[in-house]
């Protein structure tokens, strides 16, 4: 599974970190044009394809394939 975060629309709420049962995400260092810190996909191999990150993202900034 591939996980994509659209940094242009992400508001850095970091709910993906909270909801992911396998700690796939980490707080990132990249800042988008709006000044928000974008989380990063740190451990994609841990992903179990539950899509909780995508479902719970209030900005619809996470896409999984």
GROMACS .gro file of C-alpha atoms in nm:
model
   65
    1UNK     CA    1   0.000   0.000   0.000
    2UNK     CA    2   0.116   0.349  -0.079
    3UNK     CA    3   0.033   0.639   0.150
    4UNK     CA    4   0.034   0.995   0.022
    5UNK     CA    5  -0.002   1.318   0.218
    6UNK     CA    6  -0.100   1.626   0.021
    7UNK     CA    7   0.115   1.887   0.192
    8UNK     CA    8  -0.067   2.172   0.022
    9UNK     CA    9  -0.392   2.106   0.206
   10UNK     CA   10  -0.270   1.939   0.527
   11UNK     CA   11  -0.319   2.159   0.835
   12UNK     CA   12  -0.081   1.961   1.054
   13UNK     CA   13  -0.344   1.841   1.302
   14UNK     CA   14  -0.152   1.514   1.333
   15UNK     CA   15  -0.466   1.308   1.382
   16UNK     CA   16  -0.308   1.051   1.151
   17UNK     CA   17  -0.042   0.993   1.418
   18UNK     CA   18  -0.312   0.947   1.679
   19UNK     CA   19  -0.536   0.711   1.479
   20UNK     CA   20  -0.271   0.489   1.321
   21UNK     CA   21  -0.255   0.164   1.522
   22UNK     CA   22   0.088   0.078   1.382
   23UNK     CA   23   0.271   0.412   1.421
   24UNK     CA   24   0.329   0.455   1.049
   25UNK     CA   25   0.349   0.836   1.081
   26UNK     CA   26   0.586   1.074   1.258
   27UNK     CA   27   0.580   1.445   1.311
   28UNK     CA   28   0.764   1.585   1.014
   29UNK     CA   29   0.996   1.878   0.960
   30UNK     CA   30   0.847   2.003   0.633
   31UNK     CA   31   0.640   2.321   0.659
   32UNK     CA   32   0.382   2.394   0.390
   33UNK     CA   33   0.294   2.733   0.240
   34UNK     CA   34   0.038   2.792   0.515
   35UNK     CA   35   0.297   2.741   0.789
   36UNK     CA   36   0.175   2.399   0.905
   37UNK     CA   37   0.415   2.116   0.987
   38UNK     CA   38   0.335   1.818   0.766
   39UNK     CA   39   0.355   1.468   0.916
   40UNK     CA   40   0.564   1.217   0.731
   41UNK     CA   41   0.515   0.852   0.644
   42UNK     CA   42   0.805   0.716   0.845
   43UNK     CA   43   0.732   0.342   0.853
   44UNK     CA   44   0.520   0.247   0.550
   45UNK     CA   45   0.603  -0.122   0.594
   46UNK     CA   46   0.412  -0.120   0.924
   47UNK     CA   47   0.089  -0.024   0.745
   48UNK     CA   48  -0.193  -0.282   0.782
   49UNK     CA   49  -0.421  -0.112   0.527
   50UNK     CA   50  -0.687  -0.014   0.780
   51UNK     CA   51  -0.723   0.333   0.622
   52UNK     CA   52  -0.794   0.496   0.958
   53UNK     CA   53  -0.557   0.776   0.862
   54UNK     CA   54  -0.750   0.846   0.542
   55UNK     CA   55  -1.093   0.815   0.704
   56UNK     CA   56  -1.012   1.044   0.997
   57UNK     CA   57  -0.821   1.316   0.814
   58UNK     CA   58  -1.044   1.626   0.845
   59UNK     CA   59  -0.871   1.794   0.548
   60UNK     CA   60  -0.887   1.489   0.316
   61UNK     CA   61  -0.513   1.527   0.277
   62UNK     CA   62  -0.425   1.157   0.305
   63UNK     CA   63  -0.473   0.911   0.021
   64UNK     CA   64  -0.396   0.541   0.028
   65UNK     CA   65  -0.369   0.300  -0.262
   0.00000   0.00000   0.00000
